[in-house]
Amino acid sequence: MNHLLRGLAANENLPPALVDRLIAVADEETADRLAVRSDLSHAQAVALAGRVEESAVRLAYEGRLTAADIDPRARPDVALALLDTGAGPAAWARRLAADPVVEHREKLAACPDLPPDVLDTLLTDPETRVVAEAALRAPAHVAARLAAHPRTEVRRAVAANDATPPSALASLLNGDGPPAPHHCPAREGEPPSSDHGPAPEPFWDGLHTCAAHELIRAALHNPATPAEAVTRFADHPSRLLRWPLAARRDLTPEAYETLARDPIPGIRAELAENPAIGDDVMRALADDACHDVRRALAGNPRVPFDVLTRLAGGTRTGTAPLPRIASASPAEIAALAASADPAVRMLAARRRDLPAGLLDALAADPDAKVAGAVASHPGLAEPRLRDLARRHGVQVIAGIAANPDATPALLAELVRRRPPARKALRAIAGHANATAPALLACLDDPEARVVAAGHPALPTQVITALVEGADHRSAEAAAANPSLPRAVMTELLPPAPAPAV
């Protein structure tokens, strides 16, 4: 039954009176769907928060609750959500800064635009993690002072704060200030932090602590750290310290050349995406033995055109237009479309704003992959789409089915093809132009049936049958179908609880 209530909660045509009834019986998952309804009134939001306590935080973040609706002593979690969105009063922040629950103070420290006196209180908190959270968002003058904090976790947060003055960041990188504590979580059986990446590596320059390692990584990632302070890490023995440099856009050509020779493919791939690298580095990376590096280079918005066309044949680059193709001039696109190499013509075919003549020419391409790349593009007339289907069959059917200009008659023909094209059925099931006969044919495919169940053109008796069926996914989608009869919506809801006496 819960899956049907979830579907009803997402049904845009559920009348307000039935929304009220659904709130009265909602569980946590149903409440989560109700919380994002565009027509949910303030009164309904308050009722939902009262019915399902777990929904109140989501409702606060959605802007459905106000400070007047909340008692911060009873619901500090909701008060924190409102403070996080800027909708909570300063008095709440002052109260929560002295809350005995550490997690509440830590969450408060993550809220933006705290009053200065609240920030000062948090920065003197006895729990280091609260101070570190506050340091992560502290203004420049406060961050500069905290760069000399005795706890490494606090200095690491300062290193990650992009408001920290560049001079303070450079000092942190140079090891100025208090020494790192001699504590290595990996040595003491603690797992590394989830954002640590691979297992911690020791420093080969005398430092070994994981905390110090993380502090330097944070400063290297920080775009406010001066380039002259980070360049020396381009050939550091630790890959975790070289890696952040590959994405920076302010290094010297020599540093980028050093990173292009890095033994770690992931670092070279990160570098290949960087639009700040020069043409010479890009040409070197185009010959990289690692496919991921070449694929990353193809996605670089500044990759030279001749390098991109050289990459086209042997590099899988996905189906979306590459950034360099998206910014190409009409003359450049025309040159690509006229290439003798089908892989190069496919680069042009991925553009969604092709001129009509060029679009028709690529749709008529003898190569099925090129023609298939434009099959879903708007602007193709029905005769051209039918010709595509006739010449290339199953290789292009899914693209044609996804074309927004595909007519109801064409979609009805595509569902009758044998053997059925499963991807095409799923595209047709969600197509705005699909009619009842086409949608009925989609019900034979388990995945397409879930999509078709929510299509408003599906006959109401079929929608009702799907609601009552054993397939929970299709039943939930059918319950969310805006064409579901109101009488059925009413029947799906349990009786409203009797009022208390």
Short mmCIF file of C-alpha atoms in Angstrom, two decimals:
data_model
loop_
_atom_site.label_atom_id
_atom_site.label_comp_id
_atom_site.label_asym_id
_atom_site.label_seq_id
_atom_site.Cartn_x
_atom_site.Cartn_y
_atom_site.Cartn_z
CA MET A 1 0.00 0.00 0.00
CA ASN A 2 2.85 2.40 0.76
CA HIS A 3 4.01 2.42 -2.85
CA LEU A 4 0.55 3.64 -3.92
CA LEU A 5 0.62 6.41 -1.34
CA ARG A 6 4.03 7.49 -2.62
CA GLY A 7 2.62 7.63 -6.12
CA LEU A 8 -0.38 9.67 -5.01
CA ALA A 9 1.90 12.07 -3.17
CA ALA A 10 3.63 12.83 -6.49
CA ASN A 11 0.38 13.12 -8.47
CA GLU A 12 0.12 16.74 -9.61
CA ASN A 13 -3.67 16.47 -9.94
CA LEU A 14 -4.31 15.22 -6.42
CA PRO A 15 -7.02 17.58 -5.07
CA PRO A 16 -6.24 19.62 -1.92
CA ALA A 17 -8.81 17.69 0.12
CA LEU A 18 -7.10 14.42 -0.76
CA VAL A 19 -3.69 15.93 -0.01
CA ASP A 20 -5.05 16.61 3.48
CA ARG A 21 -6.18 13.00 3.81
CA LEU A 22 -2.83 11.75 2.57
CA ILE A 23 -0.98 13.90 5.12
CA ALA A 24 -3.09 12.32 7.86
CA VAL A 25 -1.78 8.82 7.01
CA ALA A 26 1.65 9.65 5.56
CA ASP A 27 4.76 7.70 6.45
CA GLU A 28 8.29 9.08 6.10
CA GLU A 29 8.72 8.22 2.41
CA THR A 30 5.31 9.60 1.47
CA ALA A 31 6.04 12.75 3.47
CA ASP A 32 9.25 13.20 1.52
CA ARG A 33 7.24 13.28 -1.73
CA LEU A 34 4.60 15.59 -0.27
CA ALA A 35 7.23 18.06 0.94
CA VAL A 36 8.21 18.97 -2.62
CA ARG A 37 4.70 19.43 -4.03
CA SER A 38 4.43 22.86 -5.65
CA ASP A 39 0.85 23.26 -4.41
CA LEU A 40 1.52 22.36 -0.77
CA SER A 41 0.05 25.13 1.37
CA HIS A 42 1.65 26.50 4.50
CA ALA A 43 -1.07 24.95 6.64
CA GLN A 44 -0.51 21.59 5.01
CA ALA A 45 3.25 21.88 5.55
CA VAL A 46 2.72 22.54 9.25
CA ALA A 47 0.32 19.58 9.47
CA LEU A 48 2.81 17.34 7.68
CA ALA A 49 5.64 18.37 10.00
CA GLY A 50 3.38 17.52 12.94
CA ARG A 51 2.40 14.16 11.48
CA VAL A 52 5.88 13.01 10.37
CA GLU A 53 8.61 14.59 12.48
CA GLU A 54 11.34 13.52 10.06
CA SER A 55 9.79 15.65 7.30
CA ALA A 56 10.21 18.95 9.16
CA VAL A 57 13.86 19.44 8.21
CA ARG A 58 13.09 18.82 4.53
CA LEU A 59 10.12 21.20 4.71
CA ALA A 60 12.35 23.85 6.28
CA TYR A 61 14.91 23.53 3.49
CA GLU A 62 12.09 23.69 0.92
CA GLY A 63 10.97 27.02 2.42
CA ARG A 64 7.62 25.59 3.57
CA LEU A 65 8.12 26.36 7.27
CA THR A 66 8.92 29.65 8.97
CA ALA A 67 10.51 30.57 12.27
CA ALA A 68 7.04 31.14 13.72
CA ASP A 69 6.24 27.45 13.16
CA ILE A 70 9.16 26.10 15.19
CA ASP A 71 10.13 25.87 18.83
CA PRO A 72 13.94 25.76 18.66
CA ARG A 73 14.16 24.04 22.05
CA ALA A 74 11.91 21.19 20.96
CA ARG A 75 13.23 20.94 17.37
CA PRO A 76 16.84 22.17 17.24
CA ASP A 77 17.36 20.19 14.02
CA VAL A 78 14.65 22.20 12.25
CA ALA A 79 15.93 25.44 13.77
CA LEU A 80 19.37 24.64 12.37
CA ALA A 81 17.87 23.97 8.94
CA LEU A 82 16.20 27.39 8.98
CA LEU A 83 19.44 29.04 10.12
CA ASP A 84 21.26 27.25 7.32
CA THR A 85 18.88 28.79 4.79
CA GLY A 86 19.05 32.24 6.37
CA ALA A 87 15.48 32.06 7.69
CA GLY A 88 16.25 31.67 11.38
CA PRO A 89 16.64 34.56 13.85
CA ALA A 90 19.98 35.46 15.43
CA ALA A 91 18.57 34.62 18.87
CA TRP A 92 18.36 30.98 17.82
CA ALA A 93 22.03 30.99 16.79
CA ARG A 94 23.05 32.41 20.18
CA ARG A 95 21.01 29.74 21.97
CA LEU A 96 22.41 26.90 19.86
CA ALA A 97 26.01 28.08 20.27
CA ALA A 98 25.68 26.96 23.91
CA ASP A 99 23.73 23.76 23.12
CA PRO A 100 25.12 20.78 25.07
CA VAL A 101 24.89 18.54 21.99
CA VAL A 102 28.17 18.80 20.06
CA GLU A 103 26.53 17.88 16.75
CA HIS A 104 24.18 20.84 17.06
CA ARG A 105 27.05 23.26 17.63
CA GLU A 106 28.97 21.73 14.74
CA LYS A 107 25.97 22.10 12.43
CA LEU A 108 25.53 25.70 13.58
CA ALA A 109 29.18 26.40 12.76
CA ALA A 110 28.45 25.34 9.16
CA CYS A 111 25.63 27.88 8.79
CA PRO A 112 26.37 30.99 6.71
CA ASP A 113 26.35 34.62 7.87
CA LEU A 114 26.45 33.97 11.61
CA PRO A 115 26.51 37.03 13.90
CA PRO A 116 30.09 37.92 14.91
CA ASP A 117 29.47 37.17 18.59
CA VAL A 118 28.15 33.69 17.72
CA LEU A 119 31.19 33.01 15.55
CA ASP A 120 33.47 34.10 18.40
CA THR A 121 31.70 31.70 20.76
CA LEU A 122 32.08 28.80 18.35
CA LEU A 123 35.76 29.56 17.80
CA THR A 124 36.37 29.05 21.53
CA ASP A 125 34.35 25.84 21.69
CA PRO A 126 36.01 23.03 23.69
CA GLU A 127 35.40 20.61 20.81
CA THR A 128 38.00 20.93 18.05
CA ARG A 129 35.60 19.78 15.33
CA VAL A 130 33.26 22.68 16.12
CA VAL A 131 36.12 25.18 15.85
CA ALA A 132 37.32 23.56 12.61
CA GLU A 133 33.83 23.79 11.07
CA ALA A 134 33.66 27.48 11.97
CA ALA A 135 37.18 28.05 10.60
CA LEU A 136 36.17 26.56 7.27
CA ARG A 137 33.83 29.52 6.62
CA ALA A 138 35.43 32.25 8.72
CA PRO A 139 36.00 35.70 7.15
CA ALA A 140 39.52 36.65 6.05
CA HIS A 141 40.64 38.46 9.21
CA VAL A 142 39.49 35.58 11.42
CA ALA A 143 40.99 32.93 9.13
CA ALA A 144 44.34 34.74 9.17
CA ARG A 145 44.38 34.57 12.96
CA LEU A 146 43.36 30.90 13.02
CA ALA A 147 46.23 29.96 10.71
CA ALA A 148 48.35 29.88 13.86
CA HIS A 149 45.88 27.76 15.84
CA PRO A 150 47.59 24.99 17.84
CA ARG A 151 45.30 22.24 16.46
CA THR A 152 46.12 20.85 13.04
CA GLU A 153 42.45 20.14 12.27
CA VAL A 154 41.67 23.83 12.64
CA ARG A 155 44.61 24.89 10.49
CA ARG A 156 43.53 22.33 7.89
CA ALA A 157 40.09 23.97 7.77
CA VAL A 158 41.76 27.36 7.37
CA ALA A 159 43.79 25.93 4.49
CA ALA A 160 40.55 24.90 2.74
CA ASN A 161 38.84 28.27 3.32
CA ASP A 162 39.04 30.34 0.13
CA ALA A 163 38.61 33.52 2.19
CA THR A 164 41.95 32.88 3.92
CA PRO A 165 44.52 35.52 2.86
CA PRO A 166 47.08 34.21 0.33
CA SER A 167 49.98 35.05 2.65
CA ALA A 168 48.48 32.88 5.40
CA LEU A 169 47.94 30.01 2.96
CA ALA A 170 51.55 30.26 1.79
CA SER A 171 52.70 30.12 5.41
CA LEU A 172 50.66 27.00 6.02
CA LEU A 173 52.24 25.33 2.99
CA ASN A 174 55.70 26.30 4.18
CA GLY A 175 55.06 24.69 7.56
CA ASP A 176 55.15 27.92 9.51
CA GLY A 177 53.35 27.84 12.85
CA PRO A 178 52.82 25.05 15.39
CA PRO A 179 54.02 21.55 14.49
CA ALA A 180 51.49 18.93 13.48
CA PRO A 181 50.38 16.56 16.24
CA HIS A 182 51.98 13.13 16.16
CA HIS A 183 48.79 11.26 15.35
CA CYS A 184 48.32 8.96 12.39
CA PRO A 185 44.80 7.42 12.18
CA ALA A 186 46.03 4.70 9.81
CA ARG A 187 48.67 3.56 12.33
CA GLU A 188 46.15 3.39 15.14
CA GLY A 189 43.64 1.25 13.28
CA GLU A 190 41.29 4.08 12.29
CA PRO A 191 40.06 4.16 8.68
CA PRO A 192 41.18 7.16 6.62
CA SER A 193 38.60 9.89 6.05
CA SER A 194 36.16 9.30 3.17
CA ASP A 195 37.61 12.21 1.20
CA HIS A 196 41.18 11.03 1.59
CA GLY A 197 41.20 9.09 -1.69
CA PRO A 198 43.76 6.26 -1.74
CA ALA A 199 45.41 5.12 1.47
CA PRO A 200 47.53 7.81 3.15
CA GLU A 201 51.10 8.03 1.88
CA PRO A 202 54.02 8.99 4.09
CA PHE A 203 55.92 12.19 3.47
CA TRP A 204 59.40 11.55 2.13
CA ASP A 205 60.53 15.01 3.30
CA GLY A 206 60.45 14.14 7.00
CA LEU A 207 56.75 14.72 7.75
CA HIS A 208 54.67 11.64 8.23
CA THR A 209 51.46 12.60 10.02
CA CYS A 210 48.21 12.18 8.10
CA ALA A 211 46.89 15.40 9.64
CA ALA A 212 49.78 17.41 8.21
CA HIS A 213 49.34 15.65 4.86
CA GLU A 214 45.68 16.66 4.73
CA LEU A 215 46.50 20.26 5.68
CA ILE A 216 48.86 20.63 2.74
CA ARG A 217 46.42 18.95 0.36
CA ALA A 218 43.73 21.42 1.41
CA ALA A 219 46.02 24.37 0.73
CA LEU A 220 47.01 22.97 -2.66
CA HIS A 221 43.35 22.60 -3.63
CA ASN A 222 42.57 26.15 -2.49
CA PRO A 223 42.56 28.50 -5.52
CA ALA A 224 43.52 31.39 -3.23
CA THR A 225 46.88 29.79 -2.43
CA PRO A 226 49.57 31.66 -4.41
CA ALA A 227 50.88 29.79 -7.44
CA GLU A 228 54.49 30.40 -6.45
CA ALA A 229 53.85 28.57 -3.18
CA VAL A 230 52.41 25.43 -4.81
CA THR A 231 54.61 24.98 -7.88
CA ARG A 232 57.34 23.14 -5.99
CA PHE A 233 54.91 20.29 -5.31
CA ALA A 234 54.67 19.36 -9.02
CA ASP A 235 57.34 16.69 -8.52
CA HIS A 236 56.67 15.89 -4.87
CA PRO A 237 57.10 12.19 -4.00
CA SER A 238 53.50 11.97 -2.79
CA ARG A 239 50.97 11.58 -5.59
CA LEU A 240 48.24 12.92 -3.30
CA LEU A 241 50.08 16.24 -3.18
CA ARG A 242 50.84 16.33 -6.91
CA TRP A 243 47.23 15.58 -7.85
CA PRO A 244 45.63 18.91 -6.79
CA LEU A 245 48.09 20.83 -8.95
CA ALA A 246 46.82 19.21 -12.15
CA ALA A 247 43.55 21.15 -11.95
CA ARG A 248 45.06 24.53 -11.05
CA ARG A 249 44.99 27.18 -13.75
CA ASP A 250 47.77 29.44 -12.48
CA LEU A 251 50.91 27.32 -12.75
CA THR A 252 53.93 27.89 -14.94
CA PRO A 253 54.33 26.07 -18.28
CA GLU A 254 57.25 24.19 -16.75
CA ALA A 255 55.05 22.87 -13.93
CA TYR A 256 52.42 21.65 -16.40
CA GLU A 257 55.15 19.91 -18.44
CA THR A 258 56.33 18.16 -15.29
CA LEU A 259 52.79 16.99 -14.50
CA ALA A 260 52.31 15.76 -18.08
CA ARG A 261 55.14 13.29 -17.41
CA ASP A 262 53.64 12.12 -14.11
CA PRO A 263 53.60 8.32 -13.71
CA ILE A 264 50.03 8.35 -12.34
CA PRO A 265 47.43 8.24 -15.19
CA GLY A 266 44.79 9.93 -13.02
CA ILE A 267 47.02 12.97 -12.56
CA ARG A 268 47.67 13.18 -16.29
CA ALA A 269 43.92 12.83 -16.99
CA GLU A 270 43.15 15.65 -14.53
CA LEU A 271 45.76 17.78 -16.28
CA ALA A 272 44.37 16.95 -19.72
CA GLU A 273 41.03 18.56 -18.82
CA ASN A 274 42.71 21.77 -17.63
CA PRO A 275 42.12 24.63 -20.11
CA ALA A 276 45.20 26.45 -18.79
CA ILE A 277 47.69 23.98 -20.26
CA GLY A 278 49.45 24.97 -23.47
CA ASP A 279 49.14 23.44 -26.93
CA ASP A 280 52.48 21.64 -26.60
CA VAL A 281 51.31 19.84 -23.46
CA MET A 282 47.99 18.97 -25.13
CA ARG A 283 49.77 17.50 -28.15
CA ALA A 284 51.95 15.40 -25.87
CA LEU A 285 48.94 14.13 -23.95
CA ALA A 286 47.16 13.26 -27.20
CA ASP A 287 49.71 10.46 -27.63
CA ASP A 288 49.28 9.20 -24.06
CA ALA A 289 48.99 5.43 -23.80
CA CYS A 290 46.12 5.75 -21.31
CA HIS A 291 42.65 6.02 -22.84
CA ASP A 292 41.29 7.99 -19.88
CA VAL A 293 43.91 10.68 -20.46
CA ARG A 294 43.01 11.00 -24.14
CA ARG A 295 39.29 11.06 -23.32
CA ALA A 296 39.86 13.82 -20.77
CA LEU A 297 41.84 15.80 -23.34
CA ALA A 298 38.97 15.50 -25.83
CA GLY A 299 36.78 17.20 -23.22
CA ASN A 300 39.16 20.15 -22.82
CA PRO A 301 37.42 23.30 -24.13
CA ARG A 302 40.71 24.59 -25.58
CA VAL A 303 41.96 21.46 -27.30
CA PRO A 304 43.28 22.32 -30.80
CA PHE A 305 40.91 21.24 -33.55
CA ASP A 306 43.49 19.08 -35.30
CA VAL A 307 44.24 17.30 -32.02
CA LEU A 308 40.56 16.68 -31.41
CA THR A 309 40.03 15.17 -34.85
CA ARG A 310 43.08 12.98 -34.30
CA LEU A 311 41.57 11.75 -31.04
CA ALA A 312 38.16 11.07 -32.57
CA GLY A 313 38.97 7.73 -34.15
CA GLY A 314 40.41 5.90 -31.15
CA THR A 315 38.84 7.60 -28.13
CA ARG A 316 35.40 7.02 -26.67
CA THR A 317 34.01 10.45 -25.81
CA GLY A 318 30.34 9.76 -25.06
CA THR A 319 27.27 11.08 -26.85
CA ALA A 320 27.10 14.68 -25.59
CA PRO A 321 28.68 17.47 -27.64
CA LEU A 322 32.27 18.03 -26.54
CA PRO A 323 32.99 21.54 -25.18
CA ARG A 324 35.26 22.39 -28.11
CA ILE A 325 32.55 21.26 -30.54
CA ALA A 326 29.89 23.22 -28.70
CA SER A 327 31.93 26.41 -29.17
CA ALA A 328 33.00 25.70 -32.74
CA SER A 329 32.18 28.18 -35.49
CA PRO A 330 29.78 27.29 -38.33
CA ALA A 331 32.75 26.96 -40.67
CA GLU A 332 34.49 24.55 -38.32
CA ILE A 333 31.36 22.42 -37.95
CA ALA A 334 30.89 22.34 -41.72
CA ALA A 335 34.50 21.19 -42.12
CA LEU A 336 33.95 18.38 -39.62
CA ALA A 337 30.75 17.28 -41.36
CA ALA A 338 32.61 17.09 -44.68
CA SER A 339 35.41 14.88 -43.33
CA ALA A 340 36.07 11.53 -44.95
CA ASP A 341 36.37 10.00 -41.48
CA PRO A 342 33.01 8.97 -39.96
CA ALA A 343 34.40 9.42 -36.43
CA VAL A 344 35.10 13.08 -37.23
CA ARG A 345 31.67 13.55 -38.81
CA MET A 346 30.17 12.22 -35.58
CA LEU A 347 31.76 15.08 -33.70
CA ALA A 348 29.66 17.51 -35.74
CA ALA A 349 26.57 15.29 -35.50
CA ARG A 350 26.45 15.74 -31.73
CA ARG A 351 25.69 19.45 -32.01
CA ARG A 352 21.99 20.10 -31.32
CA ASP A 353 21.82 23.41 -33.21
CA LEU A 354 22.93 22.33 -36.67
CA PRO A 355 21.62 24.27 -39.68
CA ALA A 356 18.80 22.47 -41.49
CA GLY A 357 20.87 21.63 -44.55
CA LEU A 358 23.74 20.20 -42.52
CA LEU A 359 21.34 18.28 -40.29
CA ASP A 360 19.69 16.65 -43.30
CA ALA A 361 23.08 15.82 -44.83
CA LEU A 362 24.24 14.06 -41.65
CA ALA A 363 20.91 12.23 -41.36
CA ALA A 364 21.54 10.94 -44.89
CA ASP A 365 25.07 9.81 -43.98
CA PRO A 366 25.83 6.25 -45.12
CA ASP A 367 27.46 5.48 -41.77
CA ALA A 368 24.84 4.28 -39.27
CA LYS A 369 26.70 5.74 -36.28
CA VAL A 370 26.80 9.20 -37.84
CA ALA A 371 23.14 9.06 -38.88
CA GLY A 372 22.20 7.67 -35.47
CA ALA A 373 23.95 10.57 -33.73
CA VAL A 374 21.47 13.02 -35.29
CA ALA A 375 18.39 10.78 -35.18
CA SER A 376 17.12 12.37 -31.96
CA HIS A 377 17.81 15.98 -33.03
CA PRO A 378 14.80 18.29 -33.42
CA GLY A 379 14.27 19.70 -36.89
CA LEU A 380 14.19 16.47 -38.87
CA ALA A 381 11.00 16.10 -40.92
CA GLU A 382 8.98 12.89 -40.76
CA PRO A 383 10.09 11.68 -44.25
CA ARG A 384 13.72 12.03 -43.18
CA LEU A 385 13.08 10.08 -39.96
CA ARG A 386 11.31 7.33 -41.89
CA ASP A 387 14.21 7.16 -44.34
CA LEU A 388 16.61 6.85 -41.41
CA ALA A 389 14.61 3.93 -40.02
CA ARG A 390 14.43 2.23 -43.42
CA ARG A 391 18.17 2.49 -44.10
CA HIS A 392 19.65 1.72 -40.68
CA GLY A 393 16.91 -0.10 -38.76
CA VAL A 394 17.58 -1.06 -35.16
CA GLN A 395 20.80 0.98 -35.04
CA VAL A 396 18.87 4.26 -35.14
CA ILE A 397 15.37 3.35 -33.93
CA ALA A 398 15.95 4.42 -30.32
CA GLY A 399 17.21 7.82 -31.45
CA ILE A 400 14.21 8.33 -33.74
CA ALA A 401 11.85 7.34 -30.91
CA ALA A 402 13.43 9.99 -28.71
CA ASN A 403 13.12 12.70 -31.36
CA PRO A 404 10.71 15.38 -30.09
CA ASP A 405 9.40 15.85 -33.65
CA ALA A 406 8.46 12.19 -34.09
CA THR A 407 4.75 12.12 -34.97
CA PRO A 408 2.14 9.91 -33.29
CA ALA A 409 1.84 7.87 -36.47
CA LEU A 410 5.61 7.28 -36.66
CA LEU A 411 5.79 6.28 -33.00
CA ALA A 412 2.93 3.82 -33.54
CA GLU A 413 4.87 2.24 -36.40
CA LEU A 414 8.08 1.98 -34.39
CA VAL A 415 6.44 -0.02 -31.58
CA ARG A 416 5.24 -2.58 -34.13
CA ARG A 417 8.73 -3.40 -35.39
CA ARG A 418 9.85 -6.98 -34.83
CA PRO A 419 11.93 -7.84 -33.00
CA PRO A 420 11.04 -4.94 -30.68
CA ALA A 421 13.75 -2.40 -29.92
CA ARG A 422 13.72 -2.22 -26.13
CA LYS A 423 15.42 1.18 -25.89
CA ALA A 424 12.95 2.56 -28.43
CA LEU A 425 9.99 1.28 -26.41
CA ARG A 426 11.27 3.08 -23.32
CA ALA A 427 11.70 6.31 -25.27
CA ILE A 428 8.22 6.02 -26.79
CA ALA A 429 6.67 5.31 -23.36
CA GLY A 430 7.71 8.77 -22.21
CA HIS A 431 7.25 10.64 -25.49
CA ALA A 432 4.87 13.60 -25.40
CA ASN A 433 3.42 12.59 -28.81
CA ALA A 434 2.75 8.97 -27.90
CA THR A 435 -0.90 7.93 -28.25
CA ALA A 436 -2.79 5.18 -26.48
CA PRO A 437 -2.08 2.43 -29.08
CA ALA A 438 1.67 3.06 -28.91
CA LEU A 439 1.64 3.19 -25.12
CA LEU A 440 -0.31 -0.05 -24.86
CA ALA A 441 2.36 -1.77 -26.94
CA CYS A 442 5.01 -0.48 -24.53
CA LEU A 443 3.40 -2.31 -21.60
CA ASP A 444 4.94 -5.60 -22.74
CA ASP A 445 8.41 -4.39 -21.80
CA PRO A 446 8.97 -4.33 -18.00
CA GLU A 447 11.02 -1.11 -18.02
CA ALA A 448 8.90 0.68 -20.62
CA ARG A 449 5.76 -0.28 -18.67
CA VAL A 450 6.92 1.74 -15.65
CA VAL A 451 7.36 4.82 -17.83
CA ALA A 452 4.13 4.30 -19.77
CA ALA A 453 2.16 3.87 -16.55
CA GLY A 454 2.69 7.53 -15.79
CA HIS A 455 1.81 8.82 -19.27
CA PRO A 456 -1.39 10.92 -19.24
CA ALA A 457 -2.45 9.59 -22.67
CA LEU A 458 -2.79 6.05 -21.34
CA PRO A 459 -6.49 5.03 -21.15
CA THR A 460 -7.89 5.52 -17.66
CA GLN A 461 -9.08 1.93 -17.37
CA VAL A 462 -5.53 0.75 -18.08
CA ILE A 463 -4.11 3.17 -15.51
CA THR A 464 -6.57 1.82 -12.96
CA ALA A 465 -5.63 -1.77 -13.81
CA LEU A 466 -1.94 -0.97 -13.36
CA VAL A 467 -2.64 0.59 -9.96
CA GLU A 468 -4.28 -2.65 -8.90
CA GLY A 469 -1.55 -4.85 -10.44
CA ALA A 470 1.18 -6.81 -8.74
CA ASP A 471 4.06 -4.82 -10.24
CA HIS A 472 4.72 -2.25 -7.52
CA ARG A 473 6.85 0.03 -9.69
CA SER A 474 4.21 0.31 -12.39
CA ALA A 475 1.47 0.67 -9.79
CA GLU A 476 3.32 3.56 -8.12
CA ALA A 477 3.85 5.29 -11.49
CA ALA A 478 0.16 4.81 -12.32
CA ALA A 479 -0.86 6.28 -8.96
CA ALA A 480 1.17 9.36 -9.90
CA ASN A 481 -0.47 9.60 -13.34
CA PRO A 482 -2.38 12.90 -13.60
CA SER A 483 -5.08 11.12 -15.60
CA LEU A 484 -5.91 8.76 -12.72
CA PRO A 485 -9.64 9.22 -11.98
CA ARG A 486 -10.40 11.11 -8.79
CA ALA A 487 -12.66 8.31 -7.62
CA VAL A 488 -9.73 5.87 -7.79
CA MET A 489 -7.49 8.34 -5.94
CA THR A 490 -10.09 8.48 -3.18
CA GLU A 491 -10.37 4.69 -2.99
CA LEU A 492 -6.59 4.32 -2.63
CA LEU A 493 -6.52 6.45 0.49
CA PRO A 494 -7.27 4.85 3.86
CA PRO A 495 -10.13 6.42 5.80
CA ALA A 496 -9.12 9.56 7.65
CA PRO A 497 -8.44 8.92 11.37
CA ALA A 498 -11.39 9.70 13.61
CA PRO A 499 -10.96 12.95 15.56
CA ALA A 500 -9.87 12.55 19.17
CA VAL A 501 -12.60 12.94 21.76
#
